[in-house]
Amino acid sequence: MSSATSVRPPAPTSASSKASSKVSGALLPWLSPVAIVGIWALASNQGWISERTLPAPGAVLAAARDLTADGTLPEALGTSLSRVLLGTVLGVAFGLALGLLSGYSRLGELTVDRPLQMLRAIPFNALLPLFIIAFGVGEPMKVLLIAEGVLIPVYLNTYAGIRNVDVKYIELATVYKFSRRLVAVKILLLGALPSILTGLRFSLAIAWIALVTSETVNTTSGIGFVLVNAQRFVRPDQVVLCIIVYALLGVLTDWLVRLLEKRLLRWRSGFTGR
Amino acid sequence: MIRFSQVSKRYGATVVLDGLDLDVGQGEFVAVIGRSGTGKSTLLRIVAGLEKPDQGTISSPDAVAVAFQEPRLMPWLTVGANVALGLREKSRATAALAEVGLQDKAEAWPLQLSGGQAQRASLARALTREPQVLLLDEPFGALDALTKLEMQALVGRLWRDHGWTVVMVTHDVDEAVRLADRVIVLGDGQIKLELPVPGRGPRRPDDPDLAGLGQELLKALGVTLA
């Protein structure tokens, strides 16, 4: 073994080991989810868990295949994704605007902060009945419920991020007579960006929860509709499938925000863990 | 160029400036020294428009640039973007970076710069504002001794080239006599000593005439040398 490694030329070895460590670095976090599925498969196989409580991974896969073949799953996915996307865009836009307003000006803080802090204290499923009465059971209600959930963390983190920007930079802006727009965008918003992106990650997690909440009432489309139907027709395989789809979508959106962070926060040299 | 008349400033019960009179002429380089808490920085912040005096009047031009002790580069903007921030003609930033010897750092992030380089970038930013008055607030206080000497030479050269009026606050007596036309010692909110420095800066650090001046200043600051 040792003779085999010593024969290899050193340079390509280090290059390839670097590449392989990059791949293994990306795959490593998936080790524990795969292990959980393995244990699940084993438990089902051995009959430790009844098929009625938790169907085997194979059954869930079969359900995925069937629902994809008849078009149910792709259509539901598309519908749900567009709801989340629309709600998130709306929530982020308003959260950023309100956060900038109350972060930048004391008058703004005085006007919008207290109502938003109160809104934050209300669980959004408590808002659901009101939203249904106000906006009906159609798309606007769903999108607005998601937007409301998204708005809160984006607002809070924009506001807190701006208030954390060092006053030294504002002094600099005073000396050099920067315009308000410049201060708002290049100093406050960019300075608050790490905090805003953290808010965005919280927001997206909430977006999916809001989606489930809104899709499980009076809905005729989306993943939530598939889930409710599966429950009604006692199809635990489809129920589990929907849950897994939600989980994967959550991981996917989190990954997208991380990608965004990597791109936008290149300037940072923070601690990355030992 | 800058005129303080009977300027007072207090923070709570602490009197920082107490009826200060000071004139700085066009193109003059004035160094202000004093022990901690004697109002050196307050004086500078008043000229910069960051503080208002409680009493007295001050006249100073509008076009003021400041280099602070911390370079105050925004870490989320590249060095070039920091220098160009708020400018209409971005090309001035490129020229200024070249003038301080940082032409190849425009695309770098501030966190990648050394202390001396960051301070150079801060000077480049000041340069682009084409100021009449340059204020230096202990700009080299955090630098190592060698970098400090280089930076002093750079500031001296820029001052000569651009004909600025400079007010520099410092703890460093040697730095003051090396660069300034006039050194002012602040104490109890007033000028305790004013000392003209012969010749024109930047002077050589090993100039034998400077040693005597330095000792006189240290005496005025109440420092006894063993």
Short mmCIF file of C-alpha atoms in Angstrom, two decimals:
data_model
loop_
_atom_site.label_atom_id
_atom_site.label_comp_id
_atom_site.label_asym_id
_atom_site.label_seq_id
_atom_site.Cartn_x
_atom_site.Cartn_y
_atom_site.Cartn_z
CA MET A 1 0.00 0.00 0.00
CA SER A 2 2.71 2.42 1.02
CA SER A 3 4.83 1.51 -2.01
CA ALA A 4 1.86 2.15 -4.30
CA THR A 5 1.37 5.68 -2.97
CA SER A 6 5.07 6.51 -3.15
CA VAL A 7 5.20 5.64 -6.86
CA ARG A 8 2.58 8.24 -7.73
CA PRO A 9 3.90 11.62 -8.88
CA PRO A 10 3.29 14.12 -6.10
CA ALA A 11 1.74 17.06 -8.00
CA PRO A 12 -1.33 15.34 -9.54
CA THR A 13 -1.94 13.56 -6.25
CA SER A 14 -2.33 16.77 -4.36
CA ALA A 15 -4.52 18.26 -7.11
CA SER A 16 -6.83 15.27 -7.31
CA SER A 17 -7.03 14.91 -3.54
CA LYS A 18 -7.99 18.57 -3.34
CA ALA A 19 -10.76 18.03 -5.89
CA SER A 20 -11.98 14.89 -4.17
CA SER A 21 -11.96 16.60 -0.78
CA LYS A 22 -14.12 19.34 -2.31
CA VAL A 23 -16.61 16.75 -3.51
CA SER A 24 -16.59 14.90 -0.22
CA GLY A 25 -17.00 18.25 1.56
CA ALA A 26 -20.18 18.88 -0.40
CA LEU A 27 -21.48 15.36 0.16
CA LEU A 28 -20.52 15.02 3.81
CA PRO A 29 -23.58 16.83 5.23
CA TRP A 30 -25.81 14.32 3.37
CA LEU A 31 -24.32 11.39 5.23
CA SER A 32 -26.65 11.61 8.22
CA PRO A 33 -29.88 12.03 6.18
CA VAL A 34 -28.87 8.97 4.12
CA ALA A 35 -28.20 7.07 7.34
CA ILE A 36 -31.65 7.99 8.66
CA VAL A 37 -33.28 6.69 5.46
CA GLY A 38 -31.18 3.52 5.83
CA ILE A 39 -32.42 2.95 9.35
CA TRP A 40 -35.95 3.68 8.17
CA ALA A 41 -35.62 1.09 5.38
CA LEU A 42 -34.22 -1.47 7.79
CA ALA A 43 -36.98 -0.85 10.34
CA SER A 44 -39.67 -1.25 7.67
CA ASN A 45 -38.01 -4.33 6.25
CA GLN A 46 -37.80 -5.98 9.65
CA GLY A 47 -41.42 -5.13 10.39
CA TRP A 48 -40.51 -2.96 13.40
CA ILE A 49 -42.75 -0.23 11.99
CA SER A 50 -46.17 -1.04 10.54
CA GLU A 51 -46.73 -0.14 6.90
CA ARG A 52 -49.83 1.80 8.00
CA THR A 53 -47.87 4.09 10.28
CA LEU A 54 -44.84 4.69 8.14
CA PRO A 55 -44.57 3.10 4.71
CA ALA A 56 -41.19 1.84 3.55
CA PRO A 57 -38.91 4.12 1.46
CA GLY A 58 -39.64 1.93 -1.54
CA ALA A 59 -43.38 2.55 -1.24
CA VAL A 60 -42.80 6.29 -1.03
CA LEU A 61 -40.61 6.14 -4.11
CA ALA A 62 -43.32 4.22 -5.93
CA ALA A 63 -45.84 6.90 -4.94
CA ALA A 64 -43.48 9.55 -6.28
CA ARG A 65 -43.20 7.65 -9.57
CA ASP A 66 -46.98 7.25 -9.91
CA LEU A 67 -47.79 10.85 -9.05
CA THR A 68 -45.11 12.10 -11.41
CA ALA A 69 -46.36 9.85 -14.21
CA ASP A 70 -49.95 11.10 -13.97
CA GLY A 71 -48.75 14.70 -13.74
CA THR A 72 -50.12 15.38 -10.27
CA LEU A 73 -46.81 15.99 -8.57
CA PRO A 74 -45.18 18.26 -11.22
CA GLU A 75 -48.32 20.36 -11.47
CA ALA A 76 -48.64 20.66 -7.70
CA LEU A 77 -44.95 21.53 -7.41
CA GLY A 78 -45.26 24.26 -10.02
CA THR A 79 -48.28 25.78 -8.32
CA SER A 80 -46.70 25.70 -4.87
CA LEU A 81 -43.38 27.07 -6.07
CA SER A 82 -44.98 30.00 -7.84
CA ARG A 83 -46.99 30.83 -4.70
CA VAL A 84 -43.85 30.78 -2.57
CA LEU A 85 -41.89 32.78 -5.11
CA LEU A 86 -44.54 35.48 -5.43
CA GLY A 87 -45.12 35.69 -1.69
CA THR A 88 -41.39 35.83 -1.00
CA VAL A 89 -40.75 38.57 -3.55
CA LEU A 90 -43.57 40.65 -2.07
CA GLY A 91 -42.52 40.00 1.52
CA VAL A 92 -38.85 40.73 0.87
CA ALA A 93 -39.64 43.95 -1.01
CA PHE A 94 -41.87 45.28 1.77
CA GLY A 95 -39.61 43.97 4.53
CA LEU A 96 -36.59 45.72 3.02
CA ALA A 97 -38.45 48.98 2.44
CA LEU A 98 -39.93 49.07 5.93
CA GLY A 99 -36.64 47.98 7.53
CA LEU A 100 -34.77 50.72 5.70
CA LEU A 101 -37.42 53.25 6.70
CA SER A 102 -37.27 52.47 10.40
CA GLY A 103 -33.53 51.85 10.37
CA TYR A 104 -32.74 55.12 8.63
CA SER A 105 -35.11 57.56 10.28
CA ARG A 106 -36.30 57.91 13.83
CA LEU A 107 -39.68 59.08 12.57
CA GLY A 108 -39.89 55.95 10.45
CA GLU A 109 -39.02 53.81 13.46
CA LEU A 110 -41.67 55.56 15.50
CA THR A 111 -44.26 54.97 12.81
CA VAL A 112 -43.74 51.39 11.68
CA ASP A 113 -41.72 49.54 14.30
CA ARG A 114 -44.39 49.02 16.99
CA PRO A 115 -47.11 47.75 14.61
CA LEU A 116 -44.65 45.35 13.00
CA GLN A 117 -43.43 44.11 16.40
CA MET A 118 -47.08 43.45 17.24
CA LEU A 119 -47.64 41.66 13.94
CA ARG A 120 -44.59 39.54 14.72
CA ALA A 121 -46.23 38.36 17.95
CA ILE A 122 -49.21 36.97 16.02
CA PRO A 123 -48.75 33.43 14.70
CA PHE A 124 -49.69 33.63 11.04
CA ASN A 125 -52.11 30.73 11.26
CA ALA A 126 -54.06 32.93 13.65
CA LEU A 127 -54.27 35.43 10.80
CA LEU A 128 -55.58 32.78 8.43
CA PRO A 129 -59.30 33.17 9.24
CA LEU A 130 -59.03 36.93 8.80
CA PHE A 131 -57.17 36.54 5.52
CA ILE A 132 -59.82 34.11 4.26
CA ILE A 133 -62.59 36.55 5.15
CA ALA A 134 -60.72 39.48 3.61
CA PHE A 135 -59.21 37.92 0.52
CA GLY A 136 -61.26 34.79 -0.05
CA VAL A 137 -59.83 31.30 -0.47
CA GLY A 138 -58.09 31.98 -3.77
CA GLU A 139 -54.52 32.82 -4.71
CA PRO A 140 -54.31 36.34 -3.16
CA MET A 141 -54.97 34.95 0.32
CA LYS A 142 -52.21 32.36 -0.03
CA VAL A 143 -49.65 34.68 -1.52
CA LEU A 144 -50.36 37.40 1.04
CA LEU A 145 -50.14 34.96 3.94
CA ILE A 146 -46.71 33.87 2.71
CA ALA A 147 -45.69 37.50 2.15
CA GLU A 148 -46.70 38.38 5.71
CA GLY A 149 -44.62 35.52 7.10
CA VAL A 150 -41.63 36.50 4.97
CA LEU A 151 -41.88 40.21 5.73
CA ILE A 152 -41.27 39.91 9.48
CA PRO A 153 -37.75 38.37 9.59
CA VAL A 154 -36.61 40.48 6.63
CA TYR A 155 -37.88 43.62 8.34
CA LEU A 156 -36.35 42.76 11.72
CA ASN A 157 -32.97 41.86 10.30
CA THR A 158 -32.82 44.84 7.95
CA TYR A 159 -33.65 47.17 10.81
CA ALA A 160 -31.21 45.54 13.24
CA GLY A 161 -28.52 45.29 10.56
CA ILE A 162 -28.77 48.99 9.76
CA ARG A 163 -28.64 49.94 13.42
CA ASN A 164 -25.47 47.84 13.69
CA VAL A 165 -23.68 49.73 10.93
CA ASP A 166 -20.79 51.60 12.51
CA VAL A 167 -21.58 55.27 13.10
CA LYS A 168 -18.02 56.02 11.95
CA TYR A 169 -19.15 55.51 8.35
CA ILE A 170 -22.02 57.94 8.84
CA GLU A 171 -19.53 60.51 10.16
CA LEU A 172 -17.49 59.98 7.04
CA ALA A 173 -20.61 60.55 4.96
CA THR A 174 -21.21 63.81 6.86
CA VAL A 175 -17.68 65.05 6.23
CA TYR A 176 -17.76 64.18 2.53
CA LYS A 177 -21.39 65.30 2.10
CA PHE A 178 -22.69 62.04 0.61
CA SER A 179 -26.27 62.17 -0.62
CA ARG A 180 -29.01 60.47 1.40
CA ARG A 181 -29.49 57.92 -1.35
CA LEU A 182 -25.82 57.03 -1.25
CA VAL A 183 -25.90 56.65 2.53
CA ALA A 184 -29.05 54.54 2.36
CA VAL A 185 -27.83 52.18 -0.36
CA LYS A 186 -24.05 52.01 -0.21
CA ILE A 187 -23.58 52.34 3.53
CA LEU A 188 -26.73 51.23 5.33
CA LEU A 189 -28.19 48.54 3.05
CA LEU A 190 -24.86 47.04 2.00
CA GLY A 191 -23.60 47.22 5.58
CA ALA A 192 -26.73 45.44 6.76
CA LEU A 193 -26.53 42.78 4.04
CA PRO A 194 -25.09 39.96 6.22
CA SER A 195 -27.93 40.45 8.64
CA ILE A 196 -30.52 40.79 5.84
CA LEU A 197 -29.44 37.50 4.30
CA THR A 198 -29.78 35.77 7.67
CA GLY A 199 -33.28 37.21 7.79
CA LEU A 200 -33.96 35.87 4.32
CA ARG A 201 -33.07 32.35 5.40
CA PHE A 202 -35.50 32.54 8.31
CA SER A 203 -38.05 33.99 5.93
CA LEU A 204 -37.85 31.17 3.43
CA ALA A 205 -38.34 28.59 6.15
CA ILE A 206 -41.44 30.49 7.21
CA ALA A 207 -42.59 30.79 3.58
CA TRP A 208 -42.89 27.01 3.31
CA ILE A 209 -44.77 26.77 6.60
CA ALA A 210 -47.14 29.51 5.47
CA LEU A 211 -47.59 27.66 2.20
CA VAL A 212 -48.62 24.44 3.95
CA THR A 213 -50.97 26.33 6.23
CA SER A 214 -52.65 28.12 3.35
CA GLU A 215 -52.76 25.06 1.07
CA THR A 216 -54.41 22.78 3.55
CA VAL A 217 -57.58 24.87 3.65
CA ASN A 218 -60.05 24.97 0.79
CA THR A 219 -57.45 24.29 -1.84
CA THR A 220 -57.69 22.48 -5.13
CA SER A 221 -54.05 22.63 -6.16
CA GLY A 222 -50.52 22.54 -4.81
CA ILE A 223 -48.52 20.18 -2.64
CA GLY A 224 -50.78 20.92 0.33
CA PHE A 225 -53.77 19.77 -1.71
CA VAL A 226 -52.03 16.51 -2.57
CA LEU A 227 -51.23 16.10 1.12
CA VAL A 228 -54.81 16.68 2.27
CA ASN A 229 -56.13 14.33 -0.39
CA ALA A 230 -53.65 11.65 0.61
CA GLN A 231 -54.82 11.94 4.19
CA ARG A 232 -58.46 11.72 3.14
CA PHE A 233 -57.86 8.58 1.07
CA VAL A 234 -55.55 7.08 3.69
CA ARG A 235 -52.45 6.97 1.51
CA PRO A 236 -49.60 7.17 4.03
CA ASP A 237 -47.09 6.69 1.19
CA GLN A 238 -48.30 9.90 -0.48
CA VAL A 239 -48.45 11.70 2.86
CA VAL A 240 -44.81 10.86 3.54
CA LEU A 241 -43.91 11.80 -0.04
CA CYS A 242 -45.39 15.28 0.41
CA ILE A 243 -43.51 15.73 3.67
CA ILE A 244 -40.26 14.74 1.99
CA VAL A 245 -40.96 17.12 -0.90
CA TYR A 246 -41.39 19.96 1.59
CA ALA A 247 -38.13 19.01 3.28
CA LEU A 248 -36.23 18.93 -0.01
CA LEU A 249 -37.67 22.24 -1.14
CA GLY A 250 -36.65 23.76 2.20
CA VAL A 251 -33.09 22.49 1.81
CA LEU A 252 -33.02 23.70 -1.80
CA THR A 253 -34.06 27.25 -0.96
CA ASP A 254 -31.62 27.39 1.95
CA TRP A 255 -28.88 26.29 -0.42
CA LEU A 256 -29.86 29.05 -2.86
CA VAL A 257 -29.57 31.69 -0.13
CA ARG A 258 -26.19 30.30 0.90
CA LEU A 259 -25.08 30.61 -2.70
CA LEU A 260 -26.29 34.20 -2.69
CA GLU A 261 -24.38 34.83 0.56
CA LYS A 262 -21.21 33.43 -0.92
CA ARG A 263 -21.54 35.72 -3.90
CA LEU A 264 -22.61 38.88 -2.08
CA LEU A 265 -20.47 38.57 1.03
CA ARG A 266 -17.16 37.82 -0.69
CA TRP A 267 -15.58 40.70 1.24
CA ARG A 268 -15.96 38.99 4.58
CA SER A 269 -13.23 37.10 6.32
CA GLY A 270 -15.21 35.79 9.23
CA PHE A 271 -14.75 32.68 11.31
CA THR A 272 -15.83 29.58 9.40
CA GLY A 273 -15.55 27.02 12.18
CA ARG A 274 -12.71 24.76 13.19
CA MET B 1 -8.09 79.75 6.47
CA ILE B 2 -9.32 78.38 9.80
CA ARG B 3 -10.14 80.68 12.68
CA PHE B 4 -11.29 79.71 16.16
CA SER B 5 -12.32 82.58 18.39
CA GLN B 6 -13.17 82.00 22.03
CA VAL B 7 -14.38 78.47 21.28
CA SER B 8 -15.62 76.43 24.23
CA LYS B 9 -16.92 72.89 24.31
CA ARG B 10 -17.95 70.79 27.24
CA TYR B 11 -19.26 67.26 27.65
CA GLY B 12 -21.38 67.26 30.79
CA ALA B 13 -19.18 68.69 33.54
CA THR B 14 -15.96 68.16 31.61
CA VAL B 15 -14.64 71.26 29.88
CA VAL B 16 -12.75 70.13 26.80
CA LEU B 17 -12.11 73.46 25.09
CA ASP B 18 -12.13 76.63 27.17
CA GLY B 19 -12.15 79.84 25.14
CA LEU B 20 -9.70 78.63 22.52
CA ASP B 21 -8.26 81.07 19.98
CA LEU B 22 -6.46 79.66 16.98
CA ASP B 23 -5.59 80.84 13.50
CA VAL B 24 -4.33 78.56 10.79
CA GLY B 25 -3.06 80.25 7.65
CA GLN B 26 -3.50 79.14 4.06
CA GLY B 27 -1.13 76.32 3.20
CA GLU B 28 0.09 76.00 6.77
CA PHE B 29 0.76 72.64 8.42
CA VAL B 30 -0.20 72.77 12.08
CA ALA B 31 0.32 69.88 14.46
CA VAL B 32 -1.75 69.72 17.64
CA ILE B 33 -0.40 67.67 20.50
CA GLY B 34 -1.57 67.19 24.04
CA ARG B 35 -2.26 64.53 26.60
CA SER B 36 -5.33 62.34 26.26
CA GLY B 37 -8.57 64.19 26.91
CA THR B 38 -7.20 67.67 26.21
CA GLY B 39 -9.63 68.28 23.37
CA LYS B 40 -7.32 67.64 20.40
CA SER B 41 -9.81 65.44 18.62
CA THR B 42 -12.71 67.70 19.57
CA LEU B 43 -10.90 70.60 17.90
CA LEU B 44 -10.58 68.54 14.74
CA ARG B 45 -14.16 67.31 14.85
CA ILE B 46 -15.38 70.90 15.13
CA VAL B 47 -13.45 71.87 11.97
CA ALA B 48 -14.85 68.78 10.22
CA GLY B 49 -18.39 69.84 11.13
CA LEU B 50 -18.98 66.75 13.27
CA GLU B 51 -19.36 68.76 16.50
CA LYS B 52 -20.77 72.19 17.26
CA PRO B 53 -19.02 74.45 19.75
CA ASP B 54 -21.01 75.49 22.83
CA GLN B 55 -19.62 79.01 22.66
CA GLY B 56 -17.48 81.05 20.33
CA THR B 57 -17.24 81.06 16.59
CA ILE B 58 -15.28 79.15 14.02
CA SER B 59 -14.76 79.85 10.37
CA SER B 60 -13.40 77.22 8.05
CA PRO B 61 -13.79 76.34 4.38
CA ASP B 62 -16.39 73.90 3.11
CA ALA B 63 -14.03 71.61 1.26
CA VAL B 64 -12.59 69.58 4.11
CA ALA B 65 -11.19 66.06 3.99
CA VAL B 66 -10.36 63.86 6.96
CA ALA B 67 -8.09 60.90 7.51
CA PHE B 68 -9.07 59.25 10.78
CA GLN B 69 -6.95 56.96 12.91
CA GLU B 70 -8.98 54.01 11.66
CA PRO B 71 -9.04 54.33 7.87
CA ARG B 72 -12.85 53.91 7.81
CA LEU B 73 -12.94 51.98 4.57
CA MET B 74 -16.22 50.17 4.18
CA PRO B 75 -15.31 46.48 4.08
CA TRP B 76 -18.18 45.66 1.72
CA LEU B 77 -16.87 47.94 -1.05
CA THR B 78 -13.65 47.39 -2.98
CA VAL B 79 -10.78 49.76 -2.28
CA GLY B 80 -11.46 51.54 -5.58
CA ALA B 81 -15.18 51.88 -4.80
CA ASN B 82 -14.37 53.25 -1.35
CA VAL B 83 -12.11 55.91 -2.79
CA ALA B 84 -14.60 56.79 -5.54
CA LEU B 85 -17.66 56.81 -3.27
CA GLY B 86 -19.76 59.91 -3.93
CA LEU B 87 -17.61 61.11 -6.83
CA ARG B 88 -19.00 62.01 -10.23
CA GLU B 89 -15.76 61.33 -12.06
CA LYS B 90 -14.59 57.92 -11.00
CA SER B 91 -11.32 58.42 -12.92
CA ARG B 92 -10.13 60.69 -10.10
CA ALA B 93 -10.08 57.67 -7.81
CA THR B 94 -7.73 55.82 -10.14
CA ALA B 95 -5.37 58.79 -10.26
CA ALA B 96 -5.46 59.22 -6.48
CA LEU B 97 -4.74 55.54 -5.87
CA ALA B 98 -1.74 55.81 -8.17
CA GLU B 99 -0.55 58.88 -6.31
CA VAL B 100 -0.41 56.98 -3.02
CA GLY B 101 1.11 53.90 -4.66
CA LEU B 102 -1.96 51.66 -4.56
CA GLN B 103 -2.75 51.49 -8.28
CA ASP B 104 -2.87 47.69 -8.23
CA LYS B 105 -5.21 47.50 -5.22
CA ALA B 106 -8.34 49.06 -6.70
CA GLU B 107 -10.09 45.68 -6.96
CA ALA B 108 -8.93 44.44 -3.55
CA TRP B 109 -11.19 44.25 -0.49
CA PRO B 110 -10.24 46.52 2.43
CA LEU B 111 -9.81 43.51 4.72
CA GLN B 112 -7.01 42.30 2.48
CA LEU B 113 -4.95 45.47 3.00
CA SER B 114 -2.21 45.99 5.56
CA GLY B 115 -2.60 48.83 8.06
CA GLY B 116 -0.34 51.11 6.04
CA GLN B 117 -2.09 50.31 2.77
CA ALA B 118 -5.51 50.99 4.31
CA GLN B 119 -4.27 54.35 5.55
CA ARG B 120 -2.93 55.10 2.06
CA ALA B 121 -6.36 54.32 0.62
CA SER B 122 -7.92 56.65 3.16
CA LEU B 123 -5.49 59.39 2.03
CA ALA B 124 -6.37 58.65 -1.60
CA ARG B 125 -10.04 59.15 -0.75
CA ALA B 126 -9.17 62.48 0.87
CA LEU B 127 -7.18 63.42 -2.25
CA THR B 128 -10.11 62.85 -4.59
CA ARG B 129 -12.21 65.42 -2.68
CA GLU B 130 -9.75 68.13 -3.70
CA PRO B 131 -9.94 69.68 -0.24
CA GLN B 132 -8.69 73.07 0.90
CA VAL B 133 -8.16 71.70 4.36
CA LEU B 134 -6.92 68.24 5.26
CA LEU B 135 -7.55 67.05 8.80
CA LEU B 136 -5.46 64.21 10.17
CA ASP B 137 -6.64 62.58 13.39
CA GLU B 138 -3.70 60.52 14.68
CA PRO B 139 -3.57 58.88 11.27
CA PHE B 140 -0.47 56.81 11.93
CA GLY B 141 -1.07 55.97 15.57
CA ALA B 142 -1.79 52.32 14.86
CA LEU B 143 1.06 51.70 12.42
CA ASP B 144 4.43 50.11 13.06
CA ALA B 145 7.46 52.38 13.29
CA LEU B 146 8.78 51.74 9.78
CA THR B 147 5.44 52.13 8.03
CA LYS B 148 4.88 55.25 10.08
CA LEU B 149 8.07 56.87 8.71
CA GLU B 150 7.00 56.06 5.16
CA MET B 151 3.53 57.44 5.72
CA GLN B 152 4.90 60.65 7.23
CA ALA B 153 7.05 61.14 4.14
CA LEU B 154 3.99 60.50 1.94
CA VAL B 155 1.83 63.02 3.79
CA GLY B 156 4.65 65.57 3.65
CA ARG B 157 5.00 65.07 -0.09
CA LEU B 158 1.24 65.28 -0.72
CA TRP B 159 1.06 68.46 1.36
CA ARG B 160 3.82 70.07 -0.70
CA ASP B 161 2.33 68.95 -4.01
CA HIS B 162 -1.24 70.06 -3.31
CA GLY B 163 -0.78 73.16 -1.20
CA TRP B 164 -3.31 72.05 1.40
CA THR B 165 -3.82 73.57 4.78
CA VAL B 166 -3.26 70.70 7.20
CA VAL B 167 -4.25 70.28 10.83
CA MET B 168 -2.83 67.10 12.31
CA VAL B 169 -3.64 65.80 15.77
CA THR B 170 -1.01 63.46 17.13
CA HIS B 171 0.49 61.93 20.26
CA ASP B 172 3.85 61.72 18.61
CA VAL B 173 6.18 64.66 19.30
CA ASP B 174 8.72 63.49 16.70
CA GLU B 175 6.04 63.24 14.07
CA ALA B 176 4.82 66.74 14.88
CA VAL B 177 8.25 68.40 14.53
CA ARG B 178 9.05 66.37 11.46
CA LEU B 179 6.05 67.55 9.47
CA ALA B 180 4.58 70.75 10.87
CA ASP B 181 5.31 74.44 10.38
CA ARG B 182 3.96 75.07 13.83
CA VAL B 183 3.29 72.80 16.79
CA ILE B 184 0.58 73.62 19.31
CA VAL B 185 0.40 72.06 22.74
CA LEU B 186 -3.11 71.88 24.15
CA GLY B 187 -3.76 71.72 27.89
CA ASP B 188 -6.76 72.60 30.05
CA GLY B 189 -8.74 73.48 26.95
CA GLN B 190 -6.34 76.19 25.83
CA ILE B 191 -3.08 76.59 23.97
CA LYS B 192 -0.26 76.05 26.43
CA LEU B 193 2.58 76.47 24.00
CA GLU B 194 3.05 77.40 20.37
CA LEU B 195 6.29 76.46 18.74
CA PRO B 196 7.28 77.34 15.19
CA VAL B 197 9.46 74.73 13.52
CA PRO B 198 12.20 76.14 11.30
CA GLY B 199 12.52 74.97 7.72
CA ARG B 200 9.91 73.12 5.71
CA GLY B 201 8.60 69.61 6.20
CA PRO B 202 8.91 66.78 5.70
CA ARG B 203 12.21 66.97 7.55
CA ARG B 204 14.64 64.14 7.99
CA PRO B 205 13.83 62.17 11.18
CA ASP B 206 17.49 62.41 12.25
CA ASP B 207 17.66 66.22 11.85
CA PRO B 208 19.71 67.38 14.92
CA ASP B 209 17.67 70.62 15.30
CA LEU B 210 14.52 68.61 15.88
CA ALA B 211 15.78 66.92 19.04
CA GLY B 212 15.84 70.18 21.02
CA LEU B 213 12.34 71.13 19.85
CA GLY B 214 11.06 67.70 20.75
CA GLN B 215 12.39 68.00 24.27
CA GLU B 216 10.85 71.42 24.69
CA LEU B 217 7.48 70.01 23.65
CA LEU B 218 7.77 67.04 25.96
CA LYS B 219 8.51 69.44 28.83
CA ALA B 220 5.37 71.42 27.98
CA LEU B 221 3.43 68.15 28.05
CA GLY B 222 4.80 67.49 31.52
CA VAL B 223 6.93 64.51 30.56
CA THR B 224 10.18 64.19 32.48
CA LEU B 225 12.96 62.34 30.75
CA ALA B 226 15.24 60.28 32.95
#
